[in-house]
Structure formats: C-alpha cells, structure tokens
C-alpha cells in the first residue's frame, strides 16, 4: 500500500497525486509514525507535481515541530535516503543531497547552540554520541552532491560554523589532503586534493575562510595541524605541538610534491625561526606513557617522509569524538 501511494505521489499529478500524498503523509501526524520516513522524504525531493512536494514538506515540517524523537527519525532516514551506491572501493557509496531537503535543513533554528543557527547544526548538536556523528555525511554531501546549489550552500555553512564535529571533520580532511598530496595513485590524490593547478580547492578555501579554524591543539603529536596553523598565519598556536613532530611535518611538507611554493616557503621560514631545522640534534619523538621509545636514526638525520601512521599515538582527535583515527564513512 505504501509503495503504491509513493508511486502515485511521485509520478502523478492533479487531484489523484495530491490525495495519495496526503494518505502517505498521514502517518507522520499519527502518534506512531511509519517505521521509515523514507517514502515521504522521496516525495518531498522528487515529486513531479510541485503541489505534491509542498504537501510532503508541510508534513515533515509538522512532524519536526511536534518535537519528541521525530527530528531524529527524519535526520537518520534522510542520510540513508541520499546514499548513492557506486559498488567501487570503500565504503562504496557517497551522499547526494537533494536541494529541497537542503533548504529544509538550512531553515533557521533559534535554539541552536552553535552558528549558523539552522536545523542541520542543531541536529548535529542533539545527536546521540553512541550512534556516531553525521558530520562526515555533511562534508561528503558538501563535496559530492550533484546539485551545485547544494555544494555551494553547504560550503557556505561550513565556512562560518563553530560546530565542534564539523570543525573536527574539516581538520581531518585537511590532514588527509596534506598526507595524500603528491600520492602516486592519481585517484586517491584527486579525491583528497587540497590544491588544483596550484590554487586551493573549495574544501581548502572553506577551511581557510572559517574563522574558527585552526583550533587549539588537542593532540600535540599531530604536526599536520601545525602546518595548517602556519598556512593560516597562526604562529601563536605552534606552541601547542610537540617540537619534533611539528618539525617532521614541516619538513615533510617542504619536500612533498604538489605542495604550492608559497606554503613550502612558509614552512621553511617557520623551521628557521623556531630552530626546527637544526641537524646537530637527533629527533626523539615522545611516545605515549607506557609505550617503548622507537629507535631513532643516526644523529643529525631527519626522516625523508612522515605519514603519522607508523608512530605510536599518532592518531588524531579532532574534537568531534573521533580518537585515534576517524570513525565516519566516506
């Protein structure tokens, strides 16, 4: 029955389509909604008749305003509905957020604790941490949605937000982008690219525009975030990082193919200014308490590359609840 109502609502028009849509949406106004709100969301995003889409939008709006757990069901079902399965690589899908649902999520929410005060940010604040954060899905949609308006509006939100999970994801993507710059695997390099033709990608532009990045370091061993501080001219944050790990990350950036000359010059200047380029002292990374110290190379030698994956305690905690790596999906 639900499948038939959804089909009539999506592909029909006029009185019959509107009636089918009202019957389909009736469950959202009942005490016990449908186990899945997916059919109503699909009508909202893809109805042939604009009037039918308005009926679905009003029903979702009413369910949202009624409070309770309806917002969580809408939020969770939304991200399942927008998954586009590719069957390639991991995780084998990406998020293609439709524009009508984007506009719904960007509706003002006065009680939101972070800026911008819209529904999308409010949902991230309310999420149950045991279920994981949807910040990765938001970043995925901002980069890979087929509708240019969706990508533009989500990037605008990311460039102004102070929501901790979103800031943590922006920092994580910068780290991944920096580590994969110059990667011989072209597909991986393009997927994580921070620069194209020497110019920042939209993702890097967003990171640089956001006034809340970079933040104070929560992991002093993550030298790549020190590189971000150098790129943003935030020398006041460099003291948060372990001297050795920061020096390795700066040297790695200087020697990495594909990094613009401007950033390489800033890194070299920082190495000289903070005496991180001295070769008469061995690097002694500080392992976490209880872990054996890894043997160093010859005195006066610097590693030629550093990825952070083979160092004890090199995991990244971006402040979004992801410790020792990233638990989201891309």
PDB file of C-alpha atoms in Angstrom:
ATOM      1  CA  UNK A   1       0.000   0.000   0.000  1.00  0.00           C
ATOM      2  CA  UNK A   2       2.755   2.440   0.940  1.00  0.00           C
ATOM      3  CA  UNK A   3       4.682   1.640  -2.253  1.00  0.00           C
ATOM      4  CA  UNK A   4       1.615   2.344  -4.375  1.00  0.00           C
ATOM      5  CA  UNK A   5       0.902   5.653  -2.635  1.00  0.00           C
ATOM      6  CA  UNK A   6       4.518   6.676  -3.071  1.00  0.00           C
ATOM      7  CA  UNK A   7       4.442   5.818  -6.772  1.00  0.00           C
ATOM      8  CA  UNK A   8       1.259   7.807  -7.366  1.00  0.00           C
ATOM      9  CA  UNK A   9       2.650  10.765  -5.404  1.00  0.00           C
ATOM     10  CA  UNK A  10       5.972  10.781  -7.242  1.00  0.00           C
ATOM     11  CA  UNK A  11       4.803  10.304 -10.809  1.00  0.00           C
ATOM     12  CA  UNK A  12       1.210  11.501 -10.795  1.00  0.00           C
ATOM     13  CA  UNK A  13      -0.303  14.968 -10.903  1.00  0.00           C
ATOM     14  CA  UNK A  14      -3.522  16.691 -10.023  1.00  0.00           C
ATOM     15  CA  UNK A  15      -6.151  15.511  -7.562  1.00  0.00           C
ATOM     16  CA  UNK A  16      -5.123  11.814  -7.508  1.00  0.00           C
ATOM     17  CA  UNK A  17      -1.466  12.594  -6.737  1.00  0.00           C
ATOM     18  CA  UNK A  18      -2.400  15.069  -4.002  1.00  0.00           C
ATOM     19  CA  UNK A  19      -4.759  12.551  -2.396  1.00  0.00           C
ATOM     20  CA  UNK A  20      -2.102   9.847  -2.467  1.00  0.00           C
ATOM     21  CA  UNK A  21       0.406  12.241  -0.903  1.00  0.00           C
ATOM     22  CA  UNK A  22      -1.986  13.162   1.919  1.00  0.00           C
ATOM     23  CA  UNK A  23      -2.607   9.490   2.682  1.00  0.00           C
ATOM     24  CA  UNK A  24       1.113   8.772   2.588  1.00  0.00           C
ATOM     25  CA  UNK A  25       1.897  11.652   4.934  1.00  0.00           C
ATOM     26  CA  UNK A  26      -0.917  10.881   7.350  1.00  0.00           C
ATOM     27  CA  UNK A  27       1.339   8.530   9.279  1.00  0.00           C
ATOM     28  CA  UNK A  28       3.669  11.403  10.183  1.00  0.00           C
ATOM     29  CA  UNK A  29       0.842  13.119  12.027  1.00  0.00           C
ATOM     30  CA  UNK A  30      -0.167   9.970  13.907  1.00  0.00           C
ATOM     31  CA  UNK A  31       1.080   9.012  17.351  1.00  0.00           C
ATOM     32  CA  UNK A  32       3.148   6.180  15.895  1.00  0.00           C
ATOM     33  CA  UNK A  33       4.732   7.244  12.575  1.00  0.00           C
ATOM     34  CA  UNK A  34       5.888   4.837   9.886  1.00  0.00           C
ATOM     35  CA  UNK A  35       8.992   2.873  10.855  1.00  0.00           C
ATOM     36  CA  UNK A  36      10.674   4.669   7.951  1.00  0.00           C
ATOM     37  CA  UNK A  37      10.007   8.207   6.796  1.00  0.00           C
ATOM     38  CA  UNK A  38      11.867   7.472   3.582  1.00  0.00           C
ATOM     39  CA  UNK A  39       8.778   7.431   1.281  1.00  0.00           C
ATOM     40  CA  UNK A  40       7.703  10.905   2.434  1.00  0.00           C
ATOM     41  CA  UNK A  41      11.240  12.255   2.011  1.00  0.00           C
ATOM     42  CA  UNK A  42      11.428  10.810  -1.510  1.00  0.00           C
ATOM     43  CA  UNK A  43       8.165  12.548  -2.398  1.00  0.00           C
ATOM     44  CA  UNK A  44       9.450  15.801  -0.927  1.00  0.00           C
ATOM     45  CA  UNK A  45      12.626  15.621  -3.011  1.00  0.00           C
ATOM     46  CA  UNK A  46      11.333  14.176  -6.274  1.00  0.00           C
ATOM     47  CA  UNK A  47       7.601  14.718  -6.776  1.00  0.00           C
ATOM     48  CA  UNK A  48       6.651  15.612 -10.335  1.00  0.00           C
ATOM     49  CA  UNK A  49       3.846  17.921  -9.136  1.00  0.00           C
ATOM     50  CA  UNK A  50       5.147  20.889  -7.038  1.00  0.00           C
ATOM     51  CA  UNK A  51       1.909  20.900  -5.055  1.00  0.00           C
ATOM     52  CA  UNK A  52       2.504  17.294  -4.002  1.00  0.00           C
ATOM     53  CA  UNK A  53       6.046  18.189  -2.896  1.00  0.00           C
ATOM     54  CA  UNK A  54       4.564  21.011  -0.801  1.00  0.00           C
ATOM     55  CA  UNK A  55       2.217  18.538   0.917  1.00  0.00           C
ATOM     56  CA  UNK A  56       5.177  16.321   1.835  1.00  0.00           C
ATOM     57  CA  UNK A  57       7.188  19.323   3.013  1.00  0.00           C
ATOM     58  CA  UNK A  58       4.374  20.505   5.277  1.00  0.00           C
ATOM     59  CA  UNK A  59       4.008  17.021   6.770  1.00  0.00           C
ATOM     60  CA  UNK A  60       7.723  16.766   7.531  1.00  0.00           C
ATOM     61  CA  UNK A  61       7.658  20.303   8.927  1.00  0.00           C
ATOM     62  CA  UNK A  62       4.730  19.457  11.216  1.00  0.00           C
ATOM     63  CA  UNK A  63       6.384  16.270  12.457  1.00  0.00           C
ATOM     64  CA  UNK A  64       9.564  18.203  13.142  1.00  0.00           C
ATOM     65  CA  UNK A  65       7.778  20.978  15.029  1.00  0.00           C
ATOM     66  CA  UNK A  66       5.856  18.496  17.171  1.00  0.00           C
ATOM     67  CA  UNK A  67       9.118  17.680  18.964  1.00  0.00           C
ATOM     68  CA  UNK A  68       9.834  14.349  20.561  1.00  0.00           C
ATOM     69  CA  UNK A  69      12.007  11.962  18.583  1.00  0.00           C
ATOM     70  CA  UNK A  70      10.552  12.792  15.159  1.00  0.00           C
ATOM     71  CA  UNK A  71      13.506  15.017  14.269  1.00  0.00           C
ATOM     72  CA  UNK A  72      15.947  12.158  14.936  1.00  0.00           C
ATOM     73  CA  UNK A  73      13.981   9.771  12.708  1.00  0.00           C
ATOM     74  CA  UNK A  74      13.849  12.343   9.917  1.00  0.00           C
ATOM     75  CA  UNK A  75      17.563  13.124  10.324  1.00  0.00           C
ATOM     76  CA  UNK A  76      18.701   9.489  10.282  1.00  0.00           C
ATOM     77  CA  UNK A  77      16.403   8.421   7.442  1.00  0.00           C
ATOM     78  CA  UNK A  78      17.500  11.421   5.405  1.00  0.00           C
ATOM     79  CA  UNK A  79      21.145  10.340   5.234  1.00  0.00           C
ATOM     80  CA  UNK A  80      20.162   6.780   4.335  1.00  0.00           C
ATOM     81  CA  UNK A  81      17.953   8.030   1.514  1.00  0.00           C
ATOM     82  CA  UNK A  82      20.643  10.181  -0.121  1.00  0.00           C
ATOM     83  CA  UNK A  83      23.262   7.423  -0.347  1.00  0.00           C
ATOM     84  CA  UNK A  84      24.262   6.729  -3.950  1.00  0.00           C
ATOM     85  CA  UNK A  85      25.866   3.290  -4.236  1.00  0.00           C
ATOM     86  CA  UNK A  86      28.793   3.031  -6.614  1.00  0.00           C
ATOM     87  CA  UNK A  87      29.988  -0.513  -5.895  1.00  0.00           C
ATOM     88  CA  UNK A  88      33.566   0.729  -6.107  1.00  0.00           C
ATOM     89  CA  UNK A  89      36.144   0.965  -3.345  1.00  0.00           C
ATOM     90  CA  UNK A  90      35.226   1.713   0.244  1.00  0.00           C
ATOM     91  CA  UNK A  91      32.618   2.474   1.509  1.00  0.00           C
ATOM     92  CA  UNK A  92      31.067   2.026  -1.938  1.00  0.00           C
ATOM     93  CA  UNK A  93      28.670   4.988  -1.801  1.00  0.00           C
ATOM     94  CA  UNK A  94      28.515   8.746  -1.428  1.00  0.00           C
ATOM     95  CA  UNK A  95      25.845  11.243  -0.386  1.00  0.00           C
ATOM     96  CA  UNK A  96      23.924  13.208  -2.994  1.00  0.00           C
ATOM     97  CA  UNK A  97      21.724  15.596  -1.008  1.00  0.00           C
ATOM     98  CA  UNK A  98      18.726  16.975  -2.966  1.00  0.00           C
ATOM     99  CA  UNK A  99      18.158  20.718  -2.946  1.00  0.00           C
ATOM    100  CA  UNK A 100      14.637  20.656  -1.385  1.00  0.00           C
ATOM    101  CA  UNK A 101      15.926  18.768   1.648  1.00  0.00           C
ATOM    102  CA  UNK A 102      18.934  21.061   1.835  1.00  0.00           C
ATOM    103  CA  UNK A 103      16.652  24.070   2.100  1.00  0.00           C
ATOM    104  CA  UNK A 104      14.688  22.301   4.841  1.00  0.00           C
ATOM    105  CA  UNK A 105      17.883  21.627   6.829  1.00  0.00           C
ATOM    106  CA  UNK A 106      19.060  25.225   6.422  1.00  0.00           C
ATOM    107  CA  UNK A 107      15.861  26.639   7.925  1.00  0.00           C
ATOM    108  CA  UNK A 108      16.647  28.838  10.975  1.00  0.00           C
ATOM    109  CA  UNK A 109      16.588  27.133  14.384  1.00  0.00           C
ATOM    110  CA  UNK A 110      16.724  29.821  17.123  1.00  0.00           C
ATOM    111  CA  UNK A 111      17.529  27.375  19.946  1.00  0.00           C
ATOM    112  CA  UNK A 112      20.663  26.041  18.224  1.00  0.00           C
ATOM    113  CA  UNK A 113      23.776  26.202  20.415  1.00  0.00           C
ATOM    114  CA  UNK A 114      26.241  26.840  17.560  1.00  0.00           C
ATOM    115  CA  UNK A 115      26.386  29.010  14.465  1.00  0.00           C
ATOM    116  CA  UNK A 116      24.899  29.212  11.981  1.00  0.00           C
ATOM    117  CA  UNK A 117      21.694  28.553  13.897  1.00  0.00           C
ATOM    118  CA  UNK A 118      19.947  26.244  11.451  1.00  0.00           C
ATOM    119  CA  UNK A 119      18.368  22.791  11.689  1.00  0.00           C
ATOM    120  CA  UNK A 120      21.386  20.988  10.286  1.00  0.00           C
ATOM    121  CA  UNK A 121      23.687  22.309  13.014  1.00  0.00           C
ATOM    122  CA  UNK A 122      21.030  21.752  15.694  1.00  0.00           C
ATOM    123  CA  UNK A 123      20.731  18.083  14.659  1.00  0.00           C
ATOM    124  CA  UNK A 124      24.469  17.566  14.982  1.00  0.00           C
ATOM    125  CA  UNK A 125      24.309  19.062  18.480  1.00  0.00           C
ATOM    126  CA  UNK A 126      21.433  16.775  19.515  1.00  0.00           C
ATOM    127  CA  UNK A 127      22.783  13.522  18.108  1.00  0.00           C
ATOM    128  CA  UNK A 128      23.314  10.560  20.384  1.00  0.00           C
ATOM    129  CA  UNK A 129      27.090  10.169  20.584  1.00  0.00           C
ATOM    130  CA  UNK A 130      26.751   6.411  20.867  1.00  0.00           C
ATOM    131  CA  UNK A 131      25.305   6.364  17.327  1.00  0.00           C
ATOM    132  CA  UNK A 132      28.198   8.390  15.928  1.00  0.00           C
ATOM    133  CA  UNK A 133      28.221  11.820  14.344  1.00  0.00           C
ATOM    134  CA  UNK A 134      26.730  12.652  10.943  1.00  0.00           C
ATOM    135  CA  UNK A 135      29.361  15.340  10.353  1.00  0.00           C
ATOM    136  CA  UNK A 136      31.141  13.069   7.854  1.00  0.00           C
ATOM    137  CA  UNK A 137      27.916  12.751   5.841  1.00  0.00           C
ATOM    138  CA  UNK A 138      27.520  16.549   5.777  1.00  0.00           C
ATOM    139  CA  UNK A 139      31.082  17.017   4.471  1.00  0.00           C
ATOM    140  CA  UNK A 140      30.555  14.252   1.919  1.00  0.00           C
ATOM    141  CA  UNK A 141      27.374  15.907   0.628  1.00  0.00           C
ATOM    142  CA  UNK A 142      29.100  19.301   0.518  1.00  0.00           C
ATOM    143  CA  UNK A 143      31.811  17.884  -1.739  1.00  0.00           C
ATOM    144  CA  UNK A 144      29.975  15.327  -3.884  1.00  0.00           C
ATOM    145  CA  UNK A 145      26.307  16.312  -4.286  1.00  0.00           C
ATOM    146  CA  UNK A 146      25.345  16.626  -7.936  1.00  0.00           C
ATOM    147  CA  UNK A 147      23.448  19.899  -7.422  1.00  0.00           C
ATOM    148  CA  UNK A 148      25.812  22.868  -7.494  1.00  0.00           C
ATOM    149  CA  UNK A 149      23.442  24.852  -5.242  1.00  0.00           C
ATOM    150  CA  UNK A 150      23.710  22.187  -2.542  1.00  0.00           C
ATOM    151  CA  UNK A 151      27.516  22.181  -2.648  1.00  0.00           C
ATOM    152  CA  UNK A 152      27.667  25.961  -2.590  1.00  0.00           C
ATOM    153  CA  UNK A 153      25.236  26.426   0.313  1.00  0.00           C
ATOM    154  CA  UNK A 154      26.781  23.673   2.436  1.00  0.00           C
ATOM    155  CA  UNK A 155      30.274  25.055   1.860  1.00  0.00           C
ATOM    156  CA  UNK A 156      28.989  28.487   2.899  1.00  0.00           C
ATOM    157  CA  UNK A 157      27.685  26.939   6.122  1.00  0.00           C
ATOM    158  CA  UNK A 158      30.994  25.139   6.753  1.00  0.00           C
ATOM    159  CA  UNK A 159      32.929  28.352   6.216  1.00  0.00           C
ATOM    160  CA  UNK A 160      31.061  30.033   9.090  1.00  0.00           C
ATOM    161  CA  UNK A 161      30.301  27.252  11.578  1.00  0.00           C
ATOM    162  CA  UNK A 162      31.750  26.697  15.044  1.00  0.00           C
ATOM    163  CA  UNK A 163      30.067  23.300  15.499  1.00  0.00           C
ATOM    164  CA  UNK A 164      32.791  21.040  17.001  1.00  0.00           C
ATOM    165  CA  UNK A 165      32.033  17.929  14.915  1.00  0.00           C
ATOM    166  CA  UNK A 166      32.133  19.895  11.665  1.00  0.00           C
ATOM    167  CA  UNK A 167      35.352  21.668  12.670  1.00  0.00           C
ATOM    168  CA  UNK A 168      36.890  18.312  13.543  1.00  0.00           C
ATOM    169  CA  UNK A 169      35.935  16.964  10.118  1.00  0.00           C
ATOM    170  CA  UNK A 170      37.407  19.994   8.341  1.00  0.00           C
ATOM    171  CA  UNK A 171      40.678  19.471  10.202  1.00  0.00           C
ATOM    172  CA  UNK A 172      40.615  15.743   9.466  1.00  0.00           C
ATOM    173  CA  UNK A 173      40.110  16.345   5.737  1.00  0.00           C
ATOM    174  CA  UNK A 174      42.993  18.836   5.723  1.00  0.00           C
ATOM    175  CA  UNK A 175      45.256  16.214   7.327  1.00  0.00           C
ATOM    176  CA  UNK A 176      44.187  13.562   4.818  1.00  0.00           C
ATOM    177  CA  UNK A 177      44.591  16.001   1.947  1.00  0.00           C
ATOM    178  CA  UNK A 178      48.086  17.035   3.025  1.00  0.00           C
ATOM    179  CA  UNK A 179      49.205  13.423   3.515  1.00  0.00           C
ATOM    180  CA  UNK A 180      47.903  12.436   0.071  1.00  0.00           C
ATOM    181  CA  UNK A 181      49.259  15.437  -1.832  1.00  0.00           C
ATOM    182  CA  UNK A 182      51.617  14.010  -4.440  1.00  0.00           C
ATOM    183  CA  UNK A 183      50.277  10.483  -3.949  1.00  0.00           C
ATOM    184  CA  UNK A 184      51.318   8.346  -6.945  1.00  0.00           C
ATOM    185  CA  UNK A 185      47.805   6.870  -7.002  1.00  0.00           C
ATOM    186  CA  UNK A 186      46.047   9.508  -9.077  1.00  0.00           C
ATOM    187  CA  UNK A 187      42.551   8.552  -7.935  1.00  0.00           C
ATOM    188  CA  UNK A 188      43.457   8.923  -4.256  1.00  0.00           C
ATOM    189  CA  UNK A 189      45.345  12.166  -4.874  1.00  0.00           C
ATOM    190  CA  UNK A 190      42.380  13.714  -6.694  1.00  0.00           C
ATOM    191  CA  UNK A 191      39.886  12.551  -4.086  1.00  0.00           C
ATOM    192  CA  UNK A 192      41.801  14.242  -1.253  1.00  0.00           C
ATOM    193  CA  UNK A 193      43.179  17.180  -3.251  1.00  0.00           C
ATOM    194  CA  UNK A 194      43.735  20.479  -1.443  1.00  0.00           C
ATOM    195  CA  UNK A 195      45.149  22.276  -4.478  1.00  0.00           C
ATOM    196  CA  UNK A 196      44.304  22.153  -8.163  1.00  0.00           C
ATOM    197  CA  UNK A 197      46.742  23.831 -10.512  1.00  0.00           C
ATOM    198  CA  UNK A 198      48.378  25.497  -7.522  1.00  0.00           C
ATOM    199  CA  UNK A 199      45.091  27.028  -6.364  1.00  0.00           C
ATOM    200  CA  UNK A 200      43.089  25.948  -3.285  1.00  0.00           C
ATOM    201  CA  UNK A 201      40.157  23.615  -3.850  1.00  0.00           C
ATOM    202  CA  UNK A 202      36.712  24.617  -2.496  1.00  0.00           C
ATOM    203  CA  UNK A 203      37.397  22.450   0.561  1.00  0.00           C
ATOM    204  CA  UNK A 204      40.654  24.214   1.403  1.00  0.00           C
ATOM    205  CA  UNK A 205      39.063  27.601   0.711  1.00  0.00           C
ATOM    206  CA  UNK A 206      36.389  26.689   3.248  1.00  0.00           C
ATOM    207  CA  UNK A 207      38.971  25.650   5.853  1.00  0.00           C
ATOM    208  CA  UNK A 208      40.929  28.880   5.359  1.00  0.00           C
ATOM    209  CA  UNK A 209      37.801  31.063   5.417  1.00  0.00           C
ATOM    210  CA  UNK A 210      36.323  29.598   8.590  1.00  0.00           C
ATOM    211  CA  UNK A 211      37.237  31.962  11.472  1.00  0.00           C
ATOM    212  CA  UNK A 212      37.232  29.074  13.973  1.00  0.00           C
ATOM    213  CA  UNK A 213      39.999  27.062  12.273  1.00  0.00           C
ATOM    214  CA  UNK A 214      42.618  26.188  13.217  1.00  0.00           C
ATOM    215  CA  UNK A 215      41.787  25.468  16.870  1.00  0.00           C
ATOM    216  CA  UNK A 216      43.974  24.902  19.884  1.00  0.00           C
ATOM    217  CA  UNK A 217      45.627  21.502  19.508  1.00  0.00           C
ATOM    218  CA  UNK A 218      44.068  18.593  21.358  1.00  0.00           C
ATOM    219  CA  UNK A 219      46.727  16.221  20.042  1.00  0.00           C
ATOM    220  CA  UNK A 220      50.212  17.714  20.287  1.00  0.00           C
ATOM    221  CA  UNK A 221      51.620  14.908  18.103  1.00  0.00           C
ATOM    222  CA  UNK A 222      49.543  15.819  15.042  1.00  0.00           C
ATOM    223  CA  UNK A 223      52.067  18.041  13.303  1.00  0.00           C
ATOM    224  CA  UNK A 224      49.919  18.430  10.174  1.00  0.00           C
ATOM    225  CA  UNK A 225      47.586  20.710  12.109  1.00  0.00           C
ATOM    226  CA  UNK A 226      50.664  22.782  12.893  1.00  0.00           C
ATOM    227  CA  UNK A 227      51.147  23.084   9.124  1.00  0.00           C
ATOM    228  CA  UNK A 228      47.551  24.362   8.924  1.00  0.00           C
ATOM    229  CA  UNK A 229      48.396  26.946  11.603  1.00  0.00           C
ATOM    230  CA  UNK A 230      51.412  28.031   9.540  1.00  0.00           C
ATOM    231  CA  UNK A 231      49.258  28.265   6.409  1.00  0.00           C
ATOM    232  CA  UNK A 232      46.739  30.458   8.262  1.00  0.00           C
ATOM    233  CA  UNK A 233      49.419  32.650   9.822  1.00  0.00           C
ATOM    234  CA  UNK A 234      48.570  31.468  13.362  1.00  0.00           C
ATOM    235  CA  UNK A 235      52.058  31.243  14.823  1.00  0.00           C
ATOM    236  CA  UNK A 236      50.525  31.670  18.292  1.00  0.00           C
ATOM    237  CA  UNK A 237      49.251  28.079  18.065  1.00  0.00           C
ATOM    238  CA  UNK A 238      52.571  26.429  17.249  1.00  0.00           C
ATOM    239  CA  UNK A 239      53.497  26.093  20.913  1.00  0.00           C
ATOM    240  CA  UNK A 240      50.676  23.552  21.292  1.00  0.00           C
ATOM    241  CA  UNK A 241      52.560  20.956  19.240  1.00  0.00           C
ATOM    242  CA  UNK A 242      55.416  18.639  20.106  1.00  0.00           C
ATOM    243  CA  UNK A 243      58.560  20.243  18.684  1.00  0.00           C
ATOM    244  CA  UNK A 244      59.809  17.090  16.981  1.00  0.00           C
ATOM    245  CA  UNK A 245      56.515  16.110  15.391  1.00  0.00           C
ATOM    246  CA  UNK A 246      55.930  19.657  14.190  1.00  0.00           C
ATOM    247  CA  UNK A 247      59.406  19.757  12.661  1.00  0.00           C
ATOM    248  CA  UNK A 248      58.883  16.466  10.847  1.00  0.00           C
ATOM    249  CA  UNK A 249      55.519  17.605   9.459  1.00  0.00           C
ATOM    250  CA  UNK A 250      57.004  20.902   8.238  1.00  0.00           C
ATOM    251  CA  UNK A 251      59.963  19.162   6.598  1.00  0.00           C
ATOM    252  CA  UNK A 252      57.660  16.626   5.000  1.00  0.00           C
ATOM    253  CA  UNK A 253      55.552  19.460   3.562  1.00  0.00           C
ATOM    254  CA  UNK A 254      58.650  21.198   2.182  1.00  0.00           C
ATOM    255  CA  UNK A 255      59.790  18.004   0.449  1.00  0.00           C
ATOM    256  CA  UNK A 256      56.370  16.857  -0.781  1.00  0.00           C
ATOM    257  CA  UNK A 257      55.489  17.042  -4.461  1.00  0.00           C
ATOM    258  CA  UNK A 258      52.366  19.026  -5.323  1.00  0.00           C
ATOM    259  CA  UNK A 259      52.560  21.477  -2.401  1.00  0.00           C
ATOM    260  CA  UNK A 260      52.477  25.111  -3.618  1.00  0.00           C
ATOM    261  CA  UNK A 261      55.715  27.082  -3.330  1.00  0.00           C
ATOM    262  CA  UNK A 262      54.052  29.646  -1.044  1.00  0.00           C
ATOM    263  CA  UNK A 263      53.323  27.045   1.636  1.00  0.00           C
ATOM    264  CA  UNK A 264      56.769  25.483   1.272  1.00  0.00           C
ATOM    265  CA  UNK A 265      58.341  28.889   1.818  1.00  0.00           C
ATOM    266  CA  UNK A 266      56.218  29.479   4.944  1.00  0.00           C
ATOM    267  CA  UNK A 267      57.220  26.093   6.329  1.00  0.00           C
ATOM    268  CA  UNK A 268      60.913  26.759   5.670  1.00  0.00           C
ATOM    269  CA  UNK A 269      60.644  30.143   7.367  1.00  0.00           C
ATOM    270  CA  UNK A 270      58.976  28.533  10.405  1.00  0.00           C
ATOM    271  CA  UNK A 271      61.682  25.866  10.580  1.00  0.00           C
ATOM    272  CA  UNK A 272      64.374  28.546  10.657  1.00  0.00           C
ATOM    273  CA  UNK A 273      62.539  30.863  13.040  1.00  0.00           C
ATOM    274  CA  UNK A 274      61.854  28.162  15.625  1.00  0.00           C
ATOM    275  CA  UNK A 275      65.226  26.446  15.039  1.00  0.00           C
ATOM    276  CA  UNK A 276      63.437  23.298  13.940  1.00  0.00           C
ATOM    277  CA  UNK A 277      65.877  22.836  11.065  1.00  0.00           C
ATOM    278  CA  UNK A 278      68.914  22.134  13.251  1.00  0.00           C
ATOM    279  CA  UNK A 279      70.646  18.966  12.118  1.00  0.00           C
ATOM    280  CA  UNK A 280      73.005  18.594  15.088  1.00  0.00           C
ATOM    281  CA  UNK A 281      70.273  17.099  17.264  1.00  0.00           C
ATOM    282  CA  UNK A 282      68.536  13.757  16.756  1.00  0.00           C
ATOM    283  CA  UNK A 283      64.770  13.622  16.547  1.00  0.00           C
ATOM    284  CA  UNK A 284      63.352  11.972  19.615  1.00  0.00           C
ATOM    285  CA  UNK A 285      59.567  11.630  19.221  1.00  0.00           C
ATOM    286  CA  UNK A 286      57.906  11.326  22.591  1.00  0.00           C
ATOM    287  CA  UNK A 287      55.908   8.097  22.789  1.00  0.00           C
ATOM    288  CA  UNK A 288      52.791   7.901  24.972  1.00  0.00           C
ATOM    289  CA  UNK A 289      53.272   6.769  28.547  1.00  0.00           C
ATOM    290  CA  UNK A 290      53.727   3.018  28.798  1.00  0.00           C
ATOM    291  CA  UNK A 291      54.904   2.614  25.193  1.00  0.00           C
ATOM    292  CA  UNK A 292      58.556   1.809  24.378  1.00  0.00           C
ATOM    293  CA  UNK A 293      60.527   4.515  22.635  1.00  0.00           C
ATOM    294  CA  UNK A 294      61.054   3.782  18.959  1.00  0.00           C
ATOM    295  CA  UNK A 295      64.716   3.675  17.912  1.00  0.00           C
ATOM    296  CA  UNK A 296      65.980   6.818  16.203  1.00  0.00           C
ATOM    297  CA  UNK A 297      68.100   7.073  13.126  1.00  0.00           C
ATOM    298  CA  UNK A 298      71.645   8.330  13.034  1.00  0.00           C
ATOM    299  CA  UNK A 299      72.371  11.504  14.938  1.00  0.00           C
ATOM    300  CA  UNK A 300      71.684  14.544  12.809  1.00  0.00           C
ATOM    301  CA  UNK A 301      69.412  12.786  10.326  1.00  0.00           C
ATOM    302  CA  UNK A 302      65.808  13.758   9.566  1.00  0.00           C
ATOM    303  CA  UNK A 303      63.220  11.350   8.152  1.00  0.00           C
ATOM    304  CA  UNK A 304      62.579  11.954   4.480  1.00  0.00           C
ATOM    305  CA  UNK A 305      58.829  11.380   4.850  1.00  0.00           C
ATOM    306  CA  UNK A 306      56.242  11.099   7.550  1.00  0.00           C
ATOM    307  CA  UNK A 307      52.668   9.931   7.376  1.00  0.00           C
ATOM    308  CA  UNK A 308      51.866   9.608  11.060  1.00  0.00           C
ATOM    309  CA  UNK A 309      50.565   6.067  10.582  1.00  0.00           C
ATOM    310  CA  UNK A 310      53.631   4.282  11.959  1.00  0.00           C
ATOM    311  CA  UNK A 311      54.163   6.368  15.105  1.00  0.00           C
ATOM    312  CA  UNK A 312      52.855   5.368  18.458  1.00  0.00           C
ATOM    313  CA  UNK A 313      49.972   7.533  19.473  1.00  0.00           C
ATOM    314  CA  UNK A 314      49.812   9.235  16.073  1.00  0.00           C
ATOM    315  CA  UNK A 315      46.037   9.077  15.980  1.00  0.00           C
ATOM    316  CA  UNK A 316      44.079  12.231  15.521  1.00  0.00           C
ATOM    317  CA  UNK A 317      41.471  13.630  17.854  1.00  0.00           C
ATOM    318  CA  UNK A 318      39.825  16.491  16.021  1.00  0.00           C
ATOM    319  CA  UNK A 319      37.439  17.326  18.806  1.00  0.00           C
ATOM    320  CA  UNK A 320      34.486  15.652  17.123  1.00  0.00           C
ATOM    321  CA  UNK A 321      34.618  12.499  19.173  1.00  0.00           C
ATOM    322  CA  UNK A 322      36.986  10.598  16.852  1.00  0.00           C
ATOM    323  CA  UNK A 323      40.015   9.462  18.819  1.00  0.00           C
ATOM    324  CA  UNK A 324      42.866   7.514  17.277  1.00  0.00           C
ATOM    325  CA  UNK A 325      41.569   7.894  13.751  1.00  0.00           C
ATOM    326  CA  UNK A 326      38.267   8.536  12.102  1.00  0.00           C
ATOM    327  CA  UNK A 327      35.138   6.535  12.582  1.00  0.00           C
ATOM    328  CA  UNK A 328      32.946   8.155   9.942  1.00  0.00           C
ATOM    329  CA  UNK A 329      32.282   6.956   6.390  1.00  0.00           C
ATOM    330  CA  UNK A 330      33.312   8.327   3.031  1.00  0.00           C
TER     331      UNK A 330
END
